[in-house]
Amino acid sequence: FVFDIAYGSGTTEIFFCMSALAISALGGCAACFLMLKIHTSWQVLKLGMAWLLALGACFLSMGFVQVQPPIYSFVAFAAAYIFGLNLLMGPLRSVLAEPFGD
């Protein structure tokens, strides 16, 4: 509904935006898997939290300035947020299940 109401997008454009969000979710899971092979859960968790902090600061600054970004910039921010969430979920489950071991 956001794309339709705020941007006046058609069905094809909405499909491409939703596909980009789905691809970023899969990319975040793949990046999480690869990073956990190299780094510890705590390191990947800190990286994911820093990623979300930076994106949150960008979202807040855009809200304070009251800027409405173009649709592709909005989708890029949302896709980066979903990527960060999926990057964060694997280590978070691991740390919650076994907080003092890795």
Coordinates of N, CA, C and O in Angstrom, one line a residue:
F1 N 0.8 -1.2 0.0 CA 0.0 0.0 0.0 C 0.9 1.3 0.0 O 0.5 2.3 -0.5
V2 N 2.0 1.2 0.6 CA 2.9 2.4 0.7 C 3.3 2.8 -0.8 O 3.3 4.0 -1.1
F3 N 3.7 1.8 -1.5 CA 4.2 2.1 -2.9 C 3.0 2.6 -3.7 O 3.2 3.5 -4.6
D4 N 1.8 2.1 -3.5 CA 0.7 2.5 -4.4 C 0.2 3.9 -4.0 O 0.0 4.8 -4.8
I5 N 0.1 4.2 -2.7 CA -0.5 5.5 -2.2 C 0.6 6.6 -2.3 O 0.3 7.6 -2.9
A6 N 1.8 6.3 -1.7 CA 2.8 7.4 -1.6 C 3.5 7.7 -3.0 O 3.8 8.8 -3.3
Y7 N 3.7 6.7 -3.8 CA 4.5 6.8 -5.0 C 3.6 6.7 -6.3 O 4.1 6.9 -7.3
G8 N 2.4 6.2 -6.1 CA 1.6 6.0 -7.3 C 2.1 4.9 -8.3 O 2.1 5.1 -9.5
S9 N 2.7 3.9 -7.7 CA 3.3 2.8 -8.5 C 2.3 1.9 -9.0 O 1.3 1.6 -8.5
G10 N 2.7 1.3 -10.2 CA 1.9 0.2 -10.8 C 2.3 -1.1 -10.3 O 3.2 -1.3 -9.4
T11 N 1.6 -2.1 -10.8 CA 1.8 -3.5 -10.3 C 3.2 -4.0 -10.6 O 3.8 -4.7 -9.8
T12 N 3.7 -3.6 -11.8 CA 5.0 -4.1 -12.2 C 6.1 -3.5 -11.3 O 7.0 -4.2 -10.9
E13 N 6.0 -2.2 -11.0 CA 7.0 -1.6 -10.2 C 6.9 -2.1 -8.7 O 8.0 -2.3 -8.1
I14 N 5.7 -2.4 -8.2 CA 5.6 -3.0 -6.9 C 6.2 -4.4 -6.9 O 6.8 -4.8 -5.9
F15 N 6.0 -5.1 -8.0 CA 6.6 -6.5 -8.0 C 8.1 -6.4 -8.0 O 8.7 -7.2 -7.2
F16 N 8.7 -5.5 -8.7 CA 10.1 -5.4 -8.7 C 10.7 -5.0 -7.3 O 11.7 -5.4 -6.8
C17 N 9.9 -4.1 -6.7 CA 10.3 -3.6 -5.3 C 10.3 -4.8 -4.3 O 11.2 -5.0 -3.5
M18 N 9.2 -5.5 -4.4 CA 9.0 -6.7 -3.4 C 10.1 -7.7 -3.7 O 10.6 -8.4 -2.8
S19 N 10.4 -7.9 -5.0 CA 11.5 -8.9 -5.4 C 12.8 -8.5 -4.8 O 13.6 -9.3 -4.3
A20 N 13.1 -7.1 -4.9 CA 14.3 -6.6 -4.3 C 14.4 -6.9 -2.8 O 15.5 -7.2 -2.2
L21 N 13.3 -6.7 -2.1 CA 13.2 -7.0 -0.7 C 13.5 -8.4 -0.4 O 14.2 -8.8 0.6
A22 N 12.9 -9.3 -1.2 CA 13.1 -10.7 -1.0 C 14.5 -11.2 -1.2 O 15.1 -12.0 -0.5
I23 N 15.1 -10.6 -2.3 CA 16.5 -10.9 -2.6 C 17.4 -10.4 -1.5 O 18.4 -11.1 -1.1
S24 N 17.1 -9.3 -0.9 CA 18.0 -8.8 0.2 C 17.8 -9.7 1.4 O 18.8 -9.9 2.2
A25 N 16.6 -10.2 1.7 CA 16.5 -11.2 2.8 C 17.3 -12.4 2.6 O 18.0 -12.9 3.5
L26 N 17.3 -13.0 1.4 CA 18.1 -14.1 1.1 C 19.6 -13.8 1.1 O 20.4 -14.6 1.6
G27 N 19.9 -12.6 0.6 CA 21.3 -12.2 0.7 C 21.8 -12.0 2.1 O 23.0 -12.4 2.4
G28 N 21.0 -11.5 3.0 CA 21.3 -11.4 4.4 C 21.6 -12.7 5.1 O 22.5 -12.9 5.8
C29 N 20.7 -13.7 4.7 CA 20.9 -15.1 5.3 C 22.2 -15.7 4.8 O 23.0 -16.3 5.5
A30 N 22.5 -15.5 3.5 CA 23.8 -16.0 2.9 C 25.0 -15.3 3.5 O 26.0 -16.0 3.9
A31 N 24.9 -14.0 3.7 CA 26.0 -13.3 4.3 C 26.2 -13.7 5.7 O 27.4 -13.9 6.2
C32 N 25.1 -14.0 6.5 CA 25.2 -14.4 7.8 C 25.9 -15.8 7.9 O 26.8 -16.0 8.7
F33 N 25.5 -16.7 7.0 CA 26.1 -18.0 6.9 C 27.6 -17.9 6.7 O 28.4 -18.6 7.4
L34 N 28.0 -17.1 5.7 CA 29.4 -17.0 5.3 C 30.2 -16.3 6.4 O 31.3 -16.7 6.7
M35 N 29.6 -15.3 7.1 CA 30.4 -14.6 8.1 C 30.5 -15.4 9.4 O 31.5 -15.3 10.1
L36 N 29.6 -16.3 9.6 CA 29.7 -17.1 10.8 C 30.7 -18.2 10.6 O 31.3 -18.8 11.6
K37 N 31.1 -18.5 9.4 CA 32.2 -19.5 9.1 C 33.5 -18.8 9.4 O 34.5 -19.5 9.7
I38 N 33.6 -17.5 9.3 CA 34.9 -16.8 9.4 C 35.0 -16.2 10.8 O 36.1 -16.2 11.5
H39 N 33.9 -15.5 11.3 CA 34.0 -14.8 12.6 C 33.1 -15.5 13.7 O 32.4 -16.4 13.4
T40 N 33.3 -15.0 14.9 CA 32.4 -15.5 16.0 C 31.0 -15.0 15.9 O 30.8 -14.0 15.2
S41 N 30.1 -15.6 16.7 CA 28.8 -15.1 16.7 C 28.7 -13.6 17.3 O 27.9 -12.8 16.8
W42 N 29.5 -13.4 18.3 CA 29.5 -12.0 18.9 C 30.0 -11.0 17.9 O 29.4 -9.9 17.8
Q43 N 31.0 -11.3 17.1 CA 31.5 -10.3 16.1 C 30.4 -10.0 15.0 O 30.2 -8.9 14.6
V44 N 29.8 -11.1 14.5 CA 28.7 -10.9 13.5 C 27.5 -10.2 14.1 O 26.9 -9.3 13.5
L45 N 27.2 -10.5 15.4 CA 26.1 -9.8 16.0 C 26.4 -8.3 16.2 O 25.6 -7.4 15.9
K46 N 27.7 -7.9 16.6 CA 28.0 -6.5 16.7 C 28.0 -5.8 15.3 O 27.6 -4.7 15.2
L47 N 28.4 -6.5 14.3 CA 28.4 -5.9 13.0 C 27.0 -5.7 12.5 O 26.6 -4.6 12.0
G48 N 26.1 -6.6 12.8 CA 24.7 -6.4 12.4 C 24.0 -5.3 13.2 O 23.2 -4.6 12.6
M49 N 24.4 -5.2 14.5 CA 23.8 -4.1 15.3 C 24.3 -2.8 14.8 O 23.6 -1.8 14.8
A50 N 25.6 -2.7 14.4 CA 26.1 -1.4 13.9 C 25.5 -1.1 12.6 O 25.2 0.1 12.3
W51 N 25.2 -2.1 11.7 CA 24.5 -1.9 10.5 C 23.1 -1.3 10.7 O 22.7 -0.3 10.1
L52 N 22.4 -1.9 11.6 CA 21.1 -1.4 11.9 C 21.1 0.0 12.6 O 20.2 0.8 12.3
L53 N 22.1 0.3 13.4 CA 22.2 1.6 14.0 C 22.4 2.7 13.0 O 21.8 3.7 13.0
A54 N 23.3 2.4 12.0 CA 23.6 3.3 10.9 C 22.3 3.6 10.1 O 22.0 4.7 9.7
L55 N 21.6 2.5 9.7 CA 20.4 2.7 9.0 C 19.3 3.4 9.7 O 18.6 4.2 9.2
G56 N 19.2 3.1 11.0 CA 18.2 3.8 11.9 C 18.5 5.3 11.9 O 17.6 6.1 11.9
A57 N 19.8 5.6 12.0 CA 20.2 7.1 12.1 C 19.8 7.7 10.7 O 19.4 8.9 10.7
C58 N 20.0 7.0 9.6 CA 19.6 7.6 8.3 C 18.1 7.7 8.2 O 17.6 8.8 7.8
F59 N 17.4 6.8 8.7 CA 15.9 6.9 8.7 C 15.4 8.0 9.5 O 14.6 8.8 9.2
L60 N 16.0 8.2 10.7 CA 15.6 9.3 11.6 C 16.0 10.6 11.0 O 15.2 11.6 11.1
S61 N 17.1 10.7 10.4 CA 17.5 12.0 9.9 C 16.6 12.4 8.7 O 16.3 13.5 8.5
M62 N 16.2 11.4 7.9 CA 15.3 11.7 6.8 C 13.9 12.1 7.3 O 13.3 12.9 6.8
G63 N 13.5 11.5 8.4 CA 12.3 11.9 9.0 C 12.3 13.3 9.6 O 11.3 14.0 9.5
F64 N 13.4 13.6 10.3 CA 13.5 15.0 10.9 C 13.5 16.1 9.8 O 13.0 17.1 10.0
V65 N 14.2 15.8 8.7 CA 14.3 16.8 7.6 C 13.0 16.7 6.8 O 12.8 17.7 6.0
Q66 N 12.2 15.7 6.9 CA 11.0 15.5 6.2 C 11.2 15.4 4.7 O 10.6 16.1 3.9
V67 N 12.2 14.6 4.4 CA 12.5 14.3 3.0 C 11.8 13.0 2.5 O 11.8 12.0 3.2
Q68 N 11.1 13.1 1.4 CA 10.5 11.9 0.8 C 11.4 11.4 -0.3 O 11.5 12.0 -1.4
P69 N 12.2 10.3 -0.1 CA 13.1 9.9 -1.1 C 12.4 9.3 -2.3 O 11.2 8.9 -2.2
P70 N 13.1 9.2 -3.4 CA 12.5 8.5 -4.6 C 12.2 7.1 -4.2 O 12.8 6.5 -3.3
I71 N 11.4 6.4 -5.0 CA 11.0 5.1 -4.7 C 12.2 4.1 -4.6 O 12.2 3.3 -3.7
Y72 N 13.1 4.3 -5.5 CA 14.2 3.3 -5.5 C 15.2 3.6 -4.3 O 15.7 2.6 -3.8
S73 N 15.3 4.8 -3.9 CA 16.1 5.0 -2.7 C 15.4 4.5 -1.5 O 16.0 3.9 -0.6
F74 N 14.1 4.6 -1.4 CA 13.3 4.1 -0.3 C 13.5 2.5 -0.3 O 13.7 1.9 0.8
V75 N 13.4 1.9 -1.4 CA 13.5 0.4 -1.5 C 14.9 0.0 -1.1 O 15.1 -1.0 -0.4
A76 N 15.9 0.8 -1.5 CA 17.3 0.5 -1.2 C 17.5 0.5 0.4 O 18.1 -0.3 0.9
F77 N 16.9 1.6 1.0 CA 17.0 1.6 2.5 C 16.3 0.5 3.1 O 16.8 -0.1 4.1
A78 N 15.1 0.2 2.7 CA 14.3 -0.9 3.2 C 15.0 -2.3 3.0 O 15.1 -3.1 3.9
A79 N 15.6 -2.4 1.8 CA 16.3 -3.7 1.5 C 17.6 -3.8 2.4 O 17.9 -4.9 2.9
A80 N 18.3 -2.7 2.6 CA 19.5 -2.7 3.5 C 19.0 -3.1 4.9 O 19.8 -3.8 5.6
Y81 N 17.9 -2.6 5.4 CA 17.4 -2.9 6.7 C 17.0 -4.4 6.8 O 17.4 -5.0 7.8
I82 N 16.4 -4.9 5.8 CA 16.0 -6.3 5.9 C 17.3 -7.2 5.8 O 17.4 -8.2 6.5
F83 N 18.3 -6.7 5.0 CA 19.6 -7.4 4.9 C 20.2 -7.5 6.3 O 20.7 -8.5 6.8
G84 N 20.2 -6.3 7.0 CA 20.8 -6.2 8.4 C 20.1 -7.1 9.4 O 20.7 -7.7 10.2
L85 N 18.7 -7.1 9.3 CA 18.0 -8.0 10.2 C 18.3 -9.5 10.0 O 18.5 -10.2 11.0
N86 N 18.4 -9.9 8.7 CA 18.7 -11.3 8.5 C 20.2 -11.6 8.8 O 20.5 -12.7 9.2
L87 N 21.1 -10.6 8.7 CA 22.4 -10.8 9.2 C 22.5 -11.0 10.7 O 23.3 -11.7 11.2
L88 N 21.6 -10.3 11.4 CA 21.6 -10.3 12.8 C 20.9 -11.5 13.5 O 21.3 -11.9 14.6
M89 N 20.0 -12.1 12.8 CA 19.1 -13.2 13.4 C 19.9 -14.4 13.7 O 19.7 -15.0 14.7
G90 N 20.8 -14.9 12.8 CA 21.5 -16.1 13.1 C 22.4 -16.0 14.4 O 22.3 -16.9 15.3
P91 N 23.2 -15.0 14.5 CA 24.0 -14.9 15.7 C 23.2 -14.6 17.0 O 23.5 -15.1 18.0
L92 N 22.1 -13.9 16.8 CA 21.2 -13.6 17.9 C 20.7 -14.9 18.5 O 20.7 -15.1 19.7
R93 N 20.2 -15.8 17.7 CA 19.7 -17.1 18.1 C 20.8 -17.9 18.8 O 20.6 -18.5 19.8
S94 N 22.0 -17.9 18.2 CA 23.1 -18.6 18.8 C 23.5 -18.1 20.1 O 23.7 -18.8 21.0
V95 N 23.6 -16.8 20.3 CA 24.0 -16.2 21.5 C 22.9 -16.4 22.6 O 23.2 -16.6 23.8
L96 N 21.6 -16.3 22.2 CA 20.6 -16.5 23.2 C 20.5 -18.0 23.7 O 20.2 -18.3 24.8
A97 N 20.8 -18.9 22.8 CA 20.8 -20.3 23.1 C 22.0 -20.7 24.0 O 21.8 -21.5 24.9
E98 N 23.1 -20.1 23.7 CA 24.3 -20.5 24.4 C 25.2 -19.2 24.6 O 26.1 -19.0 23.8
P99 N 24.9 -18.4 25.6 CA 25.5 -17.1 25.7 C 27.0 -17.1 26.0 O 27.6 -16.1 25.6
F100 N 27.5 -18.1 26.6 CA 28.9 -18.0 27.0 C 29.8 -19.0 26.2 O 31.0 -19.2 26.5
G101 N 29.3 -19.6 25.1 CA 30.1 -20.5 24.3 C 29.9 -20.2 22.9 O 29.0 -19.5 22.5
D102 N 30.8 -20.6 22.1 CA 30.8 -20.4 20.6 C 31.3 -21.5 19.8 O 32.1 -22.3 20.1

